Amino acid sequence: MNCLQTYRQINYISRHLVVYRQSLYVGQCRQLSLSLSRNAKLCTDVFEAIKDIKDGSRIFVGGFGLCGVPENCIAALVKSGVKDLTLVSNNAGVEDFGLGLLLRTKQVKRMISSYVGENKDFANQYLSGDLELEFVPQGTLAERIRAKAAGIPAFYTPTGYQTLIQLGGAPVKYNKDKSVAIESKPKETKIFDGKHYVLEEALSADFALVKAWKADTAGNLVFRKTASNFNPVMCKAAEVSIVEVEEIVDVGELPADQIHVPAIYVNKFFKGKQFIKKIEKTVVKKSKTENLANNLDAKKLKAIQTREVIAKRAALELKDGMFVNLGVGIPVLVTQYCSDKVVFHSENGILGMGPYPEPNEVDADLINAGKETVTTLPGSSFFGSDESFAIIRGGHLNVTMLGAMQVSEKGDLANWMIPGSLVKGMGGAMDLVFSHYSGTRVIITMEHNDKNGGSKIVANCSLPITGAQCVDTIITEKAVFNVDNGLELIEIADNLTVDELRKCTAAAFRVSPNLKSIQQIL
């Protein structure tokens, strides 16, 4: 063998040794990376999982209404006695379940929420000055949490522009005499493409209490139906995520392409001992015979008939193939009068929502935005709250229908607060009306007058607004108005003249030359 051949052979061996060493190093790094990502600790019980939560902690709490709430973690926190907590949750539970248990024992100092209207204890503590409340629109809440998980410190959103959310002045804490002790601060705005946007900061928490359906022993998670809601995004964003699950399976039993939250986001998890899975509003299908057998008095029967007229007329605005979001109340009734080819979206995470279930179909993990039991139709899908509001803000819906306390002649909407009196919150309504920015049509369905006979259509809203100049159409039992440089009356009830309508409407309107009858259209 000559010198040249020897050199080539040595060089060949050296190069392959380098490649071999590199492959060993890469393999070791991959194994190390994999072991580091699987840092989720399987705890023996809930008390081991929550033992590090201290007084004054800020905690994300998953769930929508009572659906998907981490009920074992909440019960354990009540027993632990930790206090002065700041809870970040879409809702405040009810008096005897969910976060209502922590509120009842007065372990909560501050709530950051979008809707708290189902809990009277909460309202009493807030209005009496014993509890602080920061209202955040539901979609903004989800996005602020998602931003933290993604390492984004702040973002701009159209939601809340020219409302108390952006202008400041919303009551955060009351004094005992109902005067305001702390109020929200104004937020920065900026114009993009001629439209106004509000700067919102990412929202962090020390812990997240999360409810999942299944986990494998590595800590990978799967959620079930609408019990997903805020749980996945909160799990990703907290410093320490604590997950309770209904079932734990061996690694490999959850198909890798069907895992919703990978184990890298999970710090502690455990199998819950029991799940009550309380349903806030069980609603089932009823036949016409059953409805007539309810022995309704004349006043209640008239109210039902009024709502039916509004819902039937509103259904005529929907066409096959439309994607539509329905708010609570009258809008939900619209599903009974329109084609099954209209695709309904619910902001708690459904596309393809179906009618109310038969009694044997009731599922605690399947509810609508009004916390009522529902079904789904073939082709439907489920997703988390952050995804749901991306659909809304992005203008992917054709129509949204909402109720209202007041609508102004300019198209301003008020439907979320009566300061010092009514504490509910905006829920997803602010995000929905600001989807008007992206081309979604906003239709208001409501009774024409309030319980005292006052007009709900006004010159200017006296209540805090949900959105400015965002309404396209108003439908009541007495009239239908288009909102375009003021109100234009396009339909009127048969039993009214235009003059009579003006007397019960506290806003100016012009009359279309093609004025029609609501009843004839129906």
Coordinates of C-alpha atoms in Angstrom, one line a residue:
M1 CA 0.0 0.0 0.0
N2 CA 1.5 3.3 -1.0
C3 CA 1.4 6.5 1.0
L4 CA -1.4 8.0 -1.0
Q5 CA -3.7 5.0 -0.4
T6 CA -2.8 4.9 3.3
Y7 CA -3.7 8.6 3.6
R8 CA -7.0 8.1 1.8
Q9 CA -7.9 5.1 4.1
I10 CA -7.1 7.0 7.3
N11 CA -9.1 10.1 6.0
Y12 CA -12.1 7.8 5.2
I13 CA -12.1 6.2 8.7
S14 CA -11.7 9.6 10.4
R15 CA -14.6 11.1 8.5
H16 CA -16.9 8.2 9.4
L17 CA -15.8 8.3 13.1
V18 CA -16.8 12.0 13.2
V19 CA -20.2 11.3 11.6
Y20 CA -20.7 8.4 14.1
R21 CA -19.8 10.6 17.1
Q22 CA -22.1 13.3 15.8
S23 CA -25.0 10.8 15.4
L24 CA -24.4 9.6 19.0
Y25 CA -24.4 13.2 20.2
V26 CA -27.6 14.1 18.3
G27 CA -29.2 10.9 19.6
Q28 CA -28.2 11.8 23.2
C29 CA -29.5 15.3 22.7
R30 CA -32.8 14.1 21.4
Q31 CA -33.2 11.7 24.3
L32 CA -32.3 14.6 26.7
S33 CA -34.8 16.9 25.0
L34 CA -37.5 14.3 25.1
S35 CA -36.9 13.6 28.8
L36 CA -36.9 17.3 29.6
S37 CA -40.2 17.9 27.7
R38 CA -41.8 15.1 29.7
N39 CA -41.5 16.9 33.0
A40 CA -45.2 16.4 34.0
K41 CA -45.5 14.9 37.5
L42 CA -48.2 12.3 38.1
C43 CA -49.5 13.2 41.6
T44 CA -51.2 10.7 43.9
D45 CA -54.1 13.1 44.7
V46 CA -55.4 16.6 44.3
F47 CA -53.8 17.8 47.6
E48 CA -50.3 16.8 46.4
A49 CA -51.0 18.7 43.2
I50 CA -52.2 22.0 44.8
K51 CA -49.9 22.1 47.8
D52 CA -47.7 24.9 46.5
I53 CA -50.6 27.3 46.0
K54 CA -50.2 30.1 48.7
D55 CA -52.2 33.1 49.9
G56 CA -52.2 35.9 47.3
S57 CA -51.6 33.6 44.3
R58 CA -53.0 34.5 40.8
I59 CA -54.7 31.5 39.3
F60 CA -56.2 30.7 35.9
V61 CA -59.3 28.5 36.3
G62 CA -60.6 26.7 33.2
G63 CA -64.2 26.1 32.3
F64 CA -67.1 27.9 30.7
G65 CA -70.0 28.3 33.1
L66 CA -69.9 24.9 34.9
C67 CA -68.7 23.0 31.8
G68 CA -65.1 21.8 32.1
V69 CA -64.5 23.3 35.5
P70 CA -61.7 21.7 37.6
E71 CA -64.1 20.8 40.4
N72 CA -61.7 18.6 42.3
C73 CA -59.0 21.4 42.5
I74 CA -61.6 23.9 43.5
A75 CA -62.9 21.7 46.3
A76 CA -59.4 21.1 47.6
L77 CA -58.6 24.9 47.6
V78 CA -61.7 25.5 49.7
K79 CA -60.4 22.9 52.2
S80 CA -56.8 24.3 52.1
G81 CA -58.1 27.8 53.3
V82 CA -55.7 29.8 51.0
K83 CA -57.0 33.3 50.7
D84 CA -56.6 36.7 49.0
L85 CA -56.6 34.9 45.6
T86 CA -56.9 36.5 42.2
L87 CA -58.8 34.2 40.0
V88 CA -58.8 34.5 36.2
S89 CA -61.8 32.7 34.8
N90 CA -64.4 33.4 32.2
N91 CA -67.2 32.9 34.8
A92 CA -67.7 33.0 38.5
G93 CA -69.6 29.7 38.8
V94 CA -72.9 29.5 40.7
E95 CA -73.6 29.9 44.4
D96 CA -73.1 26.2 45.3
F97 CA -70.7 24.9 42.6
G98 CA -67.6 25.8 40.7
L99 CA -65.8 29.0 41.8
G100 CA -69.0 29.9 43.7
L101 CA -67.6 27.6 46.5
L102 CA -64.4 29.8 46.9
L103 CA -66.5 33.0 46.7
R104 CA -68.8 31.7 49.4
T105 CA -65.9 31.2 51.8
K106 CA -64.5 34.6 50.8
Q107 CA -61.1 33.3 49.7
V108 CA -61.2 35.5 46.6
K109 CA -59.9 39.0 46.6
R110 CA -60.2 39.8 42.9
M111 CA -61.8 38.3 39.8
I112 CA -60.8 38.8 36.2
S113 CA -63.7 37.6 34.1
S114 CA -66.0 38.3 31.1
Y115 CA -69.3 37.2 32.5
V116 CA -70.5 36.7 36.1
G117 CA -74.2 37.0 35.8
E118 CA -75.1 33.6 37.2
N119 CA -73.8 34.1 40.7
K120 CA -75.8 36.2 43.2
D121 CA -73.1 35.8 45.9
F122 CA -70.6 37.3 43.6
A123 CA -72.8 40.3 42.7
N124 CA -73.5 41.0 46.4
Q125 CA -69.8 40.9 47.4
Y126 CA -68.8 43.1 44.4
L127 CA -71.5 45.7 44.9
S128 CA -70.9 45.9 48.7
G129 CA -67.1 46.5 48.1
D130 CA -65.9 43.1 49.4
L131 CA -64.6 41.9 46.1
E132 CA -62.7 43.4 43.2
L133 CA -63.7 42.8 39.6
E134 CA -61.8 43.4 36.3
F135 CA -64.1 42.8 33.4
V136 CA -62.3 41.6 30.2
P137 CA -64.2 40.8 27.0
Q138 CA -64.2 37.0 26.5
G139 CA -62.2 37.0 23.3
T140 CA -59.7 39.5 24.7
L141 CA -59.4 37.3 27.8
A142 CA -58.6 34.2 25.7
E143 CA -56.1 36.1 23.5
R144 CA -54.3 37.8 26.5
I145 CA -53.8 34.3 27.9
R146 CA -52.8 32.9 24.5
A147 CA -50.3 35.7 24.1
K148 CA -48.6 34.9 27.3
A149 CA -48.3 31.2 26.3
A150 CA -46.8 32.3 22.9
G151 CA -44.3 34.8 24.5
I152 CA -46.1 37.9 23.0
P153 CA -46.1 40.8 25.5
A154 CA -49.0 42.7 24.0
F155 CA -51.2 43.0 20.9
Y156 CA -53.8 45.3 19.3
T157 CA -57.5 44.3 19.0
P158 CA -60.6 46.2 17.8
T159 CA -62.6 44.9 20.7
G160 CA -63.7 47.5 23.2
Y161 CA -62.7 50.7 21.4
Q162 CA -64.6 53.7 22.7
T163 CA -66.1 51.6 25.5
L164 CA -65.3 51.6 29.3
I165 CA -62.8 48.8 28.5
Q166 CA -60.7 51.3 26.4
L167 CA -61.7 54.6 27.9
G168 CA -61.4 53.5 31.5
G169 CA -63.8 54.2 34.3
A170 CA -65.3 50.8 34.8
P171 CA -65.9 50.1 38.5
V172 CA -63.2 47.7 39.8
K173 CA -64.1 48.1 43.5
Y174 CA -67.0 49.8 45.2
N175 CA -67.1 51.4 48.6
K176 CA -69.8 50.3 51.1
D177 CA -71.9 53.3 50.0
K178 CA -71.8 52.2 46.4
S179 CA -69.4 54.9 45.4
V180 CA -66.5 53.8 43.2
A181 CA -63.3 53.1 45.1
I182 CA -61.1 51.8 42.2
E183 CA -61.9 52.2 38.5
S184 CA -60.2 50.8 35.4
K185 CA -57.6 52.8 33.6
P186 CA -57.6 54.0 30.0
K187 CA -55.8 52.0 27.4
E188 CA -53.6 53.0 24.5
T189 CA -55.1 53.0 21.0
K190 CA -53.6 53.0 17.5
I191 CA -54.9 53.2 13.9
F192 CA -54.3 50.5 11.4
D193 CA -55.7 50.8 7.9
G194 CA -58.0 53.6 9.1
K195 CA -59.5 51.6 11.9
H196 CA -59.0 52.0 15.7
Y197 CA -57.5 49.3 17.8
V198 CA -56.9 48.8 21.6
L199 CA -53.6 47.8 23.1
E200 CA -54.0 44.8 25.4
E201 CA -51.2 43.2 27.5
A202 CA -50.6 39.4 27.9
L203 CA -52.0 38.0 31.1
S204 CA -50.0 35.8 33.4
A205 CA -50.7 33.6 36.4
D206 CA -48.8 31.6 39.0
F207 CA -50.9 28.5 38.5
A208 CA -53.6 27.1 36.2
L209 CA -56.2 24.7 37.3
V210 CA -57.3 22.7 34.3
K211 CA -59.8 20.0 33.6
A212 CA -59.1 17.5 30.8
W213 CA -60.8 14.3 29.7
K214 CA -57.9 12.0 29.3
A215 CA -54.1 12.0 29.9
D216 CA -51.4 9.5 29.2
T217 CA -48.7 8.8 31.8
A218 CA -46.4 11.2 30.1
G219 CA -48.9 14.1 30.6
N220 CA -50.3 14.5 27.1
L221 CA -53.9 15.8 27.2
V222 CA -57.2 15.3 25.4
F223 CA -60.3 17.4 26.0
R224 CA -63.9 16.4 25.3
K225 CA -66.4 18.5 23.3
T226 CA -67.2 22.0 24.8
A227 CA -65.4 21.1 28.0
S228 CA -62.3 22.3 26.2
N229 CA -63.1 26.1 26.2
F230 CA -60.4 28.0 28.2
N231 CA -58.6 24.9 29.6
P232 CA -56.0 24.3 26.8
V233 CA -54.9 27.9 26.5
M234 CA -54.7 28.3 30.3
C235 CA -52.7 25.1 30.6
K236 CA -50.1 26.5 28.2
A237 CA -49.8 30.0 29.8
A238 CA -49.4 29.5 33.6
E239 CA -46.1 29.2 35.4
V240 CA -47.4 25.9 36.9
S241 CA -50.2 24.0 35.3
I242 CA -52.2 21.6 37.4
V243 CA -54.5 19.2 35.5
E244 CA -57.2 16.9 36.8
V245 CA -58.4 14.2 34.4
E246 CA -61.1 11.7 34.2
E247 CA -58.9 8.9 32.9
I248 CA -55.2 8.1 32.7
V249 CA -53.9 5.7 30.0
D250 CA -50.5 4.3 29.1
V251 CA -48.2 6.2 26.8
G252 CA -49.1 5.3 23.2
E253 CA -52.8 4.8 23.9
L254 CA -53.6 8.3 22.9
P255 CA -53.0 8.7 19.1
A256 CA -50.2 11.3 18.7
D257 CA -52.1 13.2 16.0
Q258 CA -55.2 13.5 18.3
I259 CA -53.4 15.1 21.4
H260 CA -54.7 18.6 22.1
V261 CA -52.1 19.7 24.6
P262 CA -48.6 18.1 24.6
A263 CA -47.0 17.2 27.9
I264 CA -44.4 20.0 27.7
Y265 CA -47.1 22.4 29.0
V266 CA -48.1 20.2 32.0
N267 CA -46.4 20.4 35.3
K268 CA -48.7 18.3 37.6
F269 CA -51.6 16.0 36.8
F270 CA -53.8 13.5 38.7
K271 CA -56.9 11.4 38.3
G272 CA -59.9 13.0 40.0
K273 CA -61.7 10.9 42.5
Q274 CA -65.2 12.1 41.4
F275 CA -66.8 14.4 38.9
I276 CA -70.2 15.7 39.5
K277 CA -70.2 17.5 36.2
K278 CA -73.2 19.7 37.2
I279 CA -75.3 21.1 34.3
E280 CA -76.2 24.7 34.7
K281 CA -79.2 24.7 32.4
T282 CA -80.6 21.4 31.2
V283 CA -82.9 22.1 28.2
V284 CA -84.5 19.4 26.1
K285 CA -86.8 19.2 23.2
K286 CA -90.5 19.6 24.0
S287 CA -93.4 18.8 21.7
K288 CA -96.0 21.5 21.0
T289 CA -98.5 19.4 23.1
E290 CA -96.1 19.6 26.1
N291 CA -95.6 23.3 25.7
L292 CA -99.4 23.9 25.6
A293 CA -99.9 21.8 28.7
N294 CA -97.8 24.1 30.9
N295 CA -100.8 26.1 31.9
L296 CA -99.2 29.4 31.2
D297 CA -101.1 32.5 32.3
A298 CA -102.0 35.1 29.7
K299 CA -99.1 37.4 30.5
K300 CA -96.5 34.7 30.1
L301 CA -98.1 33.3 27.0
K302 CA -98.1 36.8 25.4
A303 CA -94.4 37.2 26.2
I304 CA -93.6 33.9 24.5
Q305 CA -95.6 34.8 21.5
T306 CA -93.8 38.2 21.2
R307 CA -90.4 36.5 21.3
E308 CA -91.6 34.0 18.7
V309 CA -92.5 36.8 16.3
I310 CA -89.1 38.4 16.7
A311 CA -87.3 35.0 16.2
K312 CA -89.3 34.1 13.2
R313 CA -88.6 37.4 11.5
A314 CA -84.9 37.2 12.4
A315 CA -84.7 33.8 10.8
L316 CA -85.6 35.3 7.5
E317 CA -82.2 37.1 7.5
L318 CA -80.3 33.8 7.4
K319 CA -79.6 32.0 4.1
D320 CA -78.3 28.5 3.4
G321 CA -74.6 28.1 3.9
M322 CA -74.2 31.1 6.2
F323 CA -72.0 30.9 9.3
V324 CA -73.9 32.5 12.2
N325 CA -73.4 33.2 15.9
L326 CA -76.4 33.5 18.2
G327 CA -76.3 35.3 21.5
V328 CA -78.4 34.2 24.5
G329 CA -82.1 34.8 24.8
I330 CA -84.2 35.5 21.7
P331 CA -81.4 34.8 19.2
V332 CA -81.2 31.2 20.4
L333 CA -84.9 30.7 19.4
V334 CA -84.0 31.5 15.8
T335 CA -82.7 28.0 15.2
Q336 CA -86.3 26.7 15.4
Y337 CA -87.3 28.7 12.3
C338 CA -84.5 28.5 9.8
S339 CA -83.0 26.0 7.4
D340 CA -80.7 23.2 8.8
K341 CA -78.2 24.3 6.2
V342 CA -77.3 27.4 8.2
V343 CA -74.2 26.6 10.3
F344 CA -74.4 27.9 13.8
H345 CA -71.3 28.9 15.8
S346 CA -71.2 29.1 19.6
E347 CA -68.4 31.1 21.2
N348 CA -67.6 28.4 23.8
G349 CA -66.2 26.3 21.0
I350 CA -68.7 24.8 18.5
L351 CA -69.2 25.1 14.8
G352 CA -72.2 23.1 13.6
M353 CA -74.4 23.5 16.7
G354 CA -77.6 21.5 16.6
P355 CA -81.0 21.7 18.4
Y356 CA -81.7 20.9 22.0
P357 CA -81.3 17.2 22.9
E358 CA -83.8 14.5 23.6
P359 CA -83.8 13.7 27.4
N360 CA -81.6 10.7 26.8
E361 CA -79.1 12.7 24.8
V362 CA -78.2 15.3 27.5
D363 CA -74.4 15.6 27.8
A364 CA -72.7 17.8 30.5
D365 CA -69.8 18.3 28.1
L366 CA -71.9 19.8 25.4
I367 CA -73.5 23.2 26.0
N368 CA -74.1 26.4 24.1
A369 CA -73.0 30.0 25.0
G370 CA -76.1 30.3 27.2
K371 CA -74.9 27.2 29.2
E372 CA -77.8 25.2 27.9
T373 CA -77.5 21.6 26.7
V374 CA -77.4 21.2 23.0
T375 CA -76.5 18.8 20.2
T376 CA -74.3 18.9 17.2
L377 CA -74.9 18.2 13.5
P378 CA -72.9 16.1 11.1
G379 CA -69.8 17.9 10.1
S380 CA -69.5 19.9 13.3
S381 CA -66.3 20.6 15.1
F382 CA -65.0 21.6 18.6
F383 CA -62.2 23.9 19.6
G384 CA -60.9 26.1 22.4
S385 CA -62.0 29.6 23.3
D386 CA -58.9 31.3 21.7
E387 CA -59.7 29.6 18.4
S388 CA -63.4 30.4 18.6
F389 CA -62.7 34.2 19.0
A390 CA -60.1 34.1 16.2
I391 CA -63.1 33.0 14.0
I392 CA -65.1 35.9 15.4
R393 CA -62.6 38.7 15.2
G394 CA -61.3 37.5 11.9
G395 CA -64.6 38.1 10.2
H396 CA -65.2 34.5 9.3
L397 CA -68.9 34.7 10.4
N398 CA -71.5 36.1 8.1
V399 CA -74.0 37.2 10.8
T400 CA -74.1 37.6 14.6
M401 CA -77.4 38.1 16.4
L402 CA -77.5 39.6 19.9
G403 CA -80.0 41.0 22.4
A404 CA -79.9 44.5 23.8
M405 CA -80.8 46.8 26.7
Q406 CA -80.5 49.8 24.4
V407 CA -79.7 50.6 20.8
S408 CA -79.1 54.2 19.7
E409 CA -80.1 55.7 16.4
K410 CA -76.4 55.7 15.4
G411 CA -76.2 52.0 15.9
D412 CA -74.5 52.0 19.3
L413 CA -75.3 49.0 21.4
A414 CA -75.6 48.7 25.2
N415 CA -76.2 45.2 26.7
W416 CA -73.6 44.4 29.5
M417 CA -73.9 46.6 32.6
I418 CA -76.0 48.9 34.7
P419 CA -73.4 50.5 37.0
G420 CA -74.1 50.0 40.7
S421 CA -77.1 47.7 40.0
L422 CA -76.8 45.0 37.4
V423 CA -73.6 43.0 37.3
K424 CA -73.4 40.6 34.4
G425 CA -70.5 41.4 32.0
M426 CA -70.1 41.5 28.3
G427 CA -69.2 37.9 27.8
G428 CA -68.4 37.5 24.1
A429 CA -70.7 40.3 23.0
M430 CA -68.0 43.0 22.6
D431 CA -65.9 40.7 20.4
L432 CA -68.9 39.8 18.4
V433 CA -70.1 43.4 17.7
F434 CA -66.5 44.5 16.8
S435 CA -66.4 41.7 14.2
H436 CA -68.4 44.4 12.3
Y437 CA -64.9 45.8 11.5
S438 CA -64.2 42.7 9.5
G439 CA -67.5 42.5 7.6
T440 CA -69.7 40.4 9.9
R441 CA -73.3 41.7 9.9
V442 CA -74.6 42.6 13.4
I443 CA -78.4 42.1 13.9
I444 CA -80.1 43.0 17.2
T445 CA -83.2 41.1 18.2
M446 CA -85.2 42.5 21.2
E447 CA -88.5 43.5 22.5
H448 CA -89.3 47.1 21.5
N449 CA -90.0 48.4 25.0
D450 CA -88.8 47.5 28.5
K451 CA -90.9 46.2 31.3
N452 CA -91.8 49.8 32.3
G453 CA -92.9 50.7 28.8
G454 CA -89.7 52.7 28.0
S455 CA -88.2 52.5 24.5
K456 CA -85.1 50.4 24.1
I457 CA -84.4 52.2 20.9
V458 CA -83.0 55.6 21.9
A459 CA -81.3 58.7 20.6
N460 CA -78.2 58.1 22.7
C461 CA -77.4 55.2 25.0
S462 CA -77.5 56.1 28.6
L463 CA -75.9 52.8 29.7
P464 CA -72.2 51.9 29.1
I465 CA -72.0 50.8 25.5
T466 CA -70.8 47.4 24.2
G467 CA -69.9 48.8 20.8
A468 CA -70.1 52.1 18.9
Q469 CA -71.9 52.3 15.6
C470 CA -71.8 48.6 15.2
V471 CA -75.4 47.6 14.6
D472 CA -76.7 46.9 11.1
T473 CA -80.3 45.9 11.7
I474 CA -82.8 46.0 14.6
I475 CA -85.7 43.6 14.8
T476 CA -88.5 43.9 17.3
E477 CA -92.1 42.7 17.5
K478 CA -93.2 46.2 16.4
A479 CA -90.7 47.1 13.7
V480 CA -87.6 46.4 11.6
F481 CA -85.0 49.1 11.1
N482 CA -81.9 49.3 9.0
V483 CA -79.1 51.4 10.5
D484 CA -77.4 53.5 7.9
N485 CA -76.8 57.1 8.6
G486 CA -79.6 56.9 11.1
L487 CA -82.6 54.6 11.4
E488 CA -84.7 53.6 8.4
L489 CA -88.0 51.9 9.1
I490 CA -88.4 49.1 6.6
E491 CA -91.2 47.0 8.2
I492 CA -93.9 47.6 10.8
A493 CA -96.4 45.4 12.7
D494 CA -99.9 45.3 11.3
N495 CA -101.5 46.6 14.5
L496 CA -99.5 49.9 14.4
T497 CA -99.4 53.1 12.4
V498 CA -96.2 55.0 11.8
D499 CA -97.4 57.7 14.2
E500 CA -98.1 55.2 16.9
L501 CA -94.6 53.7 16.4
R502 CA -93.0 57.1 16.8
K503 CA -94.7 57.5 20.1
C504 CA -93.2 54.3 21.6
T505 CA -89.8 54.8 20.0
A506 CA -87.3 57.3 21.7
A507 CA -85.3 57.8 18.5
A508 CA -85.8 59.6 15.2
F509 CA -86.3 57.5 12.1
R510 CA -87.1 57.9 8.5
V511 CA -89.6 55.7 6.7
S512 CA -88.7 53.6 3.7
P513 CA -90.7 54.3 0.5
N514 CA -91.1 50.5 0.3
L515 CA -92.4 50.1 3.9
K516 CA -93.8 46.5 4.4
S517 CA -95.8 44.6 7.0
I518 CA -93.9 42.2 9.3
Q519 CA -96.9 39.8 9.4
Q520 CA -97.2 39.7 5.6
I521 CA -93.5 38.8 5.3
L522 CA -93.9 36.0 7.9

